[in-house]
Short mmCIF file of N, CA and C in Angstrom, two decimals:
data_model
loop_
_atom_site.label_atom_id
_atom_site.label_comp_id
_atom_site.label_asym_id
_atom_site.label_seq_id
_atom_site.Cartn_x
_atom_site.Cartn_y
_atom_site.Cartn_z
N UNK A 150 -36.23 174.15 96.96
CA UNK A 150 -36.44 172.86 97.56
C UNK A 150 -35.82 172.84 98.96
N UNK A 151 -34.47 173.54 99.17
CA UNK A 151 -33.90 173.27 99.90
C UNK A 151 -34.70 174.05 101.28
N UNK A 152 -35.28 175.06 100.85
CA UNK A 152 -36.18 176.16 101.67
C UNK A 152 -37.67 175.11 102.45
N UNK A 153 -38.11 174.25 101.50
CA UNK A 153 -39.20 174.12 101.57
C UNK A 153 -38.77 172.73 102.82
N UNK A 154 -37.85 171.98 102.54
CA UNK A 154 -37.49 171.22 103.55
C UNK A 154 -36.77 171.79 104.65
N UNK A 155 -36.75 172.57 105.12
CA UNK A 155 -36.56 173.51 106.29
C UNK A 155 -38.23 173.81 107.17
N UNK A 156 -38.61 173.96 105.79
CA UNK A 156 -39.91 174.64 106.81
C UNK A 156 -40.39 173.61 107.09
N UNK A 157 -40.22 171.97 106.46
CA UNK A 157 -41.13 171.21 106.79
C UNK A 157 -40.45 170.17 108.38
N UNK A 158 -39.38 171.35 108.32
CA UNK A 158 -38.52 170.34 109.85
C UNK A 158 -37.46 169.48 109.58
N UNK A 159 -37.23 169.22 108.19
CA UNK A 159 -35.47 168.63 107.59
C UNK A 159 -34.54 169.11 107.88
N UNK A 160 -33.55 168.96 108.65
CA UNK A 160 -32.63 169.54 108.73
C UNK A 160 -31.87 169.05 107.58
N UNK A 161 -31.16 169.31 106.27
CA UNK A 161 -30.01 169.04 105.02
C UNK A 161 -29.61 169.77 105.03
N UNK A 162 -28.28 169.80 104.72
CA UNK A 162 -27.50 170.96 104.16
C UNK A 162 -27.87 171.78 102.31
N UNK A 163 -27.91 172.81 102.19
CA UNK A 163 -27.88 173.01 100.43
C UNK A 163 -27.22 172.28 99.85
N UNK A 164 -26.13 172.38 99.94
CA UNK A 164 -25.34 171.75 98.76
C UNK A 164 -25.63 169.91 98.63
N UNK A 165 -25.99 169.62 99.52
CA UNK A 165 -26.44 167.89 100.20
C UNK A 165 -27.93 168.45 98.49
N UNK A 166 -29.25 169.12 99.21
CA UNK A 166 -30.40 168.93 98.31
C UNK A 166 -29.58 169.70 96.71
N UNK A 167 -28.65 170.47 96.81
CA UNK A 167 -28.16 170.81 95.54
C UNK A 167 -27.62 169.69 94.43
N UNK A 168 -27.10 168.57 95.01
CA UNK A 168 -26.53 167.28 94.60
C UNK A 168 -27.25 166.50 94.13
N UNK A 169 -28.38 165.97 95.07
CA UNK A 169 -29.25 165.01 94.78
C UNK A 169 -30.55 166.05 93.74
N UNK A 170 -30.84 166.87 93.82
CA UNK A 170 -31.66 167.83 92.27
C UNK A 170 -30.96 167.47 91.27
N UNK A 171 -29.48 168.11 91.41
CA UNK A 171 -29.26 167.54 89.94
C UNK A 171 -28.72 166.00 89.65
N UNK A 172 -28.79 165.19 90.67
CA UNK A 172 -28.44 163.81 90.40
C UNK A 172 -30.16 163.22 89.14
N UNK A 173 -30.86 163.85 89.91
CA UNK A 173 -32.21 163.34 89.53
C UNK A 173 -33.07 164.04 88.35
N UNK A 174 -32.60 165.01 87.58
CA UNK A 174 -32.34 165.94 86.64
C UNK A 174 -33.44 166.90 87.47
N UNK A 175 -33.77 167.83 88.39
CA UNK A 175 -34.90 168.27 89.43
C UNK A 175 -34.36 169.77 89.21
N UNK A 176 -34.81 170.64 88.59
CA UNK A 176 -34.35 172.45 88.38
C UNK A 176 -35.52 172.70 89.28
N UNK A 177 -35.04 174.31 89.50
CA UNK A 177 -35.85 175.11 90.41
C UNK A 177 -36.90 175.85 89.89
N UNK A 178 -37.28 176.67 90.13
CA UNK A 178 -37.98 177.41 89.65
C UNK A 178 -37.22 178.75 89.08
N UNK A 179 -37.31 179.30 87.94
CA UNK A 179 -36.72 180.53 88.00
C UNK A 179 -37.30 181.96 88.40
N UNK A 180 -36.08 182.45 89.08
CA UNK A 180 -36.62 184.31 89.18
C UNK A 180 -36.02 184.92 89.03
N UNK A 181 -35.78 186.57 89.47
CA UNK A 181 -35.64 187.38 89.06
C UNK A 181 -35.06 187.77 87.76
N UNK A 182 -35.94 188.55 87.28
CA UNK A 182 -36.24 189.08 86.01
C UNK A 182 -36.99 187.59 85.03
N UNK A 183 -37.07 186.57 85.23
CA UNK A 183 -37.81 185.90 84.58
C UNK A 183 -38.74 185.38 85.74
N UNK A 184 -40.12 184.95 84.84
CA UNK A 184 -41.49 184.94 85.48
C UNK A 184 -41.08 183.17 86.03
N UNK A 185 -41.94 182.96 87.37
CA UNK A 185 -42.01 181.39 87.96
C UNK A 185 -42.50 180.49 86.43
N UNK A 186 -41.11 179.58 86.61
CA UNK A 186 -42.14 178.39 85.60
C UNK A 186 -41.73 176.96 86.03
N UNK A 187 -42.69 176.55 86.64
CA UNK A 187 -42.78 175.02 87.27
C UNK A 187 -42.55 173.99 86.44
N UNK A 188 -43.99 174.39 85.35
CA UNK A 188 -44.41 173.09 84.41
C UNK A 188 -44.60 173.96 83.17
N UNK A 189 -45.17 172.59 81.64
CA UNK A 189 -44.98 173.14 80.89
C UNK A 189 -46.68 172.84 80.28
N UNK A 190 -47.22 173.57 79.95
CA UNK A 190 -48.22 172.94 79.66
C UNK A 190 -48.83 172.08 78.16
N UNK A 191 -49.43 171.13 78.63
CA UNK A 191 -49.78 169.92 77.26
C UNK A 191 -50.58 170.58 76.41
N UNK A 192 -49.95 170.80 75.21
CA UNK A 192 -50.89 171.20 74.01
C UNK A 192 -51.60 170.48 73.92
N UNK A 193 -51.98 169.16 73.50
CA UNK A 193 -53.08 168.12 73.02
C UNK A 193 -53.92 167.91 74.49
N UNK A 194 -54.00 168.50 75.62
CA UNK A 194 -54.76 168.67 76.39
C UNK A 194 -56.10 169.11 76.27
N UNK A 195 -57.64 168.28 76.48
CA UNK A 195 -58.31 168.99 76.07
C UNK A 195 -58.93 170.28 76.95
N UNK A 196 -58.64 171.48 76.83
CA UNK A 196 -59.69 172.54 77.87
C UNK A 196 -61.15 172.63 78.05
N UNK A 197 -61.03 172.89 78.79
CA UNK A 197 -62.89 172.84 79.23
C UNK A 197 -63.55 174.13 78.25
N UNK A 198 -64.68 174.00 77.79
CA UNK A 198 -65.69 175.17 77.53
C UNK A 198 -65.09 176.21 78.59
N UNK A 199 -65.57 177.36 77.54
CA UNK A 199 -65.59 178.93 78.33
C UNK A 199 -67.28 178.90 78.21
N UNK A 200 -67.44 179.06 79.42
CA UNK A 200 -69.35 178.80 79.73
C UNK A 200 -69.93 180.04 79.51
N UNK A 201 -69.70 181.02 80.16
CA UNK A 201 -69.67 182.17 80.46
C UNK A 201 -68.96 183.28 79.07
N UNK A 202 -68.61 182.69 78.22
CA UNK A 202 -68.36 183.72 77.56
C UNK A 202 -66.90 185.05 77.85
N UNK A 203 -66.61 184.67 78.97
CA UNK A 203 -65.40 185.42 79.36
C UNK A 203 -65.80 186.40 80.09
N UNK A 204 -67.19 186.27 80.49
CA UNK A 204 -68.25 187.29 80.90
C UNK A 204 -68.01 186.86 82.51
N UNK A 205 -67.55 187.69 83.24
CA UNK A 205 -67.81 187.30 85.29
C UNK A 205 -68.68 187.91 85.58
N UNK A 206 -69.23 189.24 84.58
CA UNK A 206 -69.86 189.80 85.55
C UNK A 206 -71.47 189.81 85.55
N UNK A 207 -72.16 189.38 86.62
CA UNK A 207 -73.39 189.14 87.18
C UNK A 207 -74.10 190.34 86.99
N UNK A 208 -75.11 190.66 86.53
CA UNK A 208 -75.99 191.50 86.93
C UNK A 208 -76.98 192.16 88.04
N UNK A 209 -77.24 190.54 88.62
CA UNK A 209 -77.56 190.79 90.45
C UNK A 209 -76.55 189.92 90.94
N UNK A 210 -76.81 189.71 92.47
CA UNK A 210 -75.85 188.83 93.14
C UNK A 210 -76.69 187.46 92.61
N UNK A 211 -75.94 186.32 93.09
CA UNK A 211 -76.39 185.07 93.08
C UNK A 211 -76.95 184.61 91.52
N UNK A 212 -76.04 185.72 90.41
CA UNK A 212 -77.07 185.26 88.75
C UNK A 212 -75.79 184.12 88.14
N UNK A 213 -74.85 184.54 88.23
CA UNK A 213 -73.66 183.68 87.54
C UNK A 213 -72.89 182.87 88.42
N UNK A 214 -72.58 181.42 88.11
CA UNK A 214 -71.74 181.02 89.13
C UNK A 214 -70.73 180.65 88.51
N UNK A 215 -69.55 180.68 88.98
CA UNK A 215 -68.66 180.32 87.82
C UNK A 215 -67.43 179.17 88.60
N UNK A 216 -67.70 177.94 87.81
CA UNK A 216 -66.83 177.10 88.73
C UNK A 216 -66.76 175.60 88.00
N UNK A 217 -66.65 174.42 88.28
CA UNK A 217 -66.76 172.99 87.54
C UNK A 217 -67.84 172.73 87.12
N UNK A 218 -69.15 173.22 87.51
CA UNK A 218 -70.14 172.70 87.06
C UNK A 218 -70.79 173.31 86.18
N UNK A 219 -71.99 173.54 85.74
CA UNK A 219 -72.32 174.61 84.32
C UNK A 219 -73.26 175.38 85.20
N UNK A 220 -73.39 176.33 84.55
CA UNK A 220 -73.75 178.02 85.03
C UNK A 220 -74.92 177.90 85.67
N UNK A 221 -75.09 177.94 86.79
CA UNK A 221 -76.28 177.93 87.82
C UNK A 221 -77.14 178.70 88.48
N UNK A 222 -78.41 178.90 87.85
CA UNK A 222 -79.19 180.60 88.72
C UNK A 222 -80.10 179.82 89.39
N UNK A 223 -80.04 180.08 90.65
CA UNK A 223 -81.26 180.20 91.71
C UNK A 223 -82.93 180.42 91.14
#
C-alpha cells in the first residue's frame, strides 16, 4: 500500500500507512515463498458455463471465440 501511494504522488511515511492498515483491519498481500492472495473466493457464487469445453483450440483462425458472449463463427 505504502508503495502504491508513492507511485500515485503521496508523500506518507510507512509506518504513518502501517498504523492506519492495521487500525482498519487492511493486510497486505503475502510473498515470498507463499503465492499473492488478495481475496477469497465465494463458494455459493454462481460460475459461468465452460462453453467451449476447456477446448481453446480453433481449427482455422476466426472458428472459436472465447470471451462473455457464447461461441461465435463467422
Amino acid at each position: 500500500m505504502w508503495k502504491a501511494l508513492l507511485r500515485d504522488g503521496e508523500l506518507v511515511g510507512r509506518s504513518r500507512v502501517e498504523r492506519l492498515m492495521r487500525a482498519y483491519g487492511i493486510q497486505g498481500a503475502k510473498r515470498r515463498g507463499k503465492p499473492w492472495r488478495t481475496t477469497t473466493a465465494d463458494p455459493t457464487a454462481v460460475r459461468h458455463p465452460d462453453l467451449v469445453n476447456r477446448d481453446f483450440a480453433a481449427p482455422e483462425p476466426n472458428q472459436l471465440w472465447v470471451g462473455t458472449s457464447p461461441i461465435c463463427a463467422p
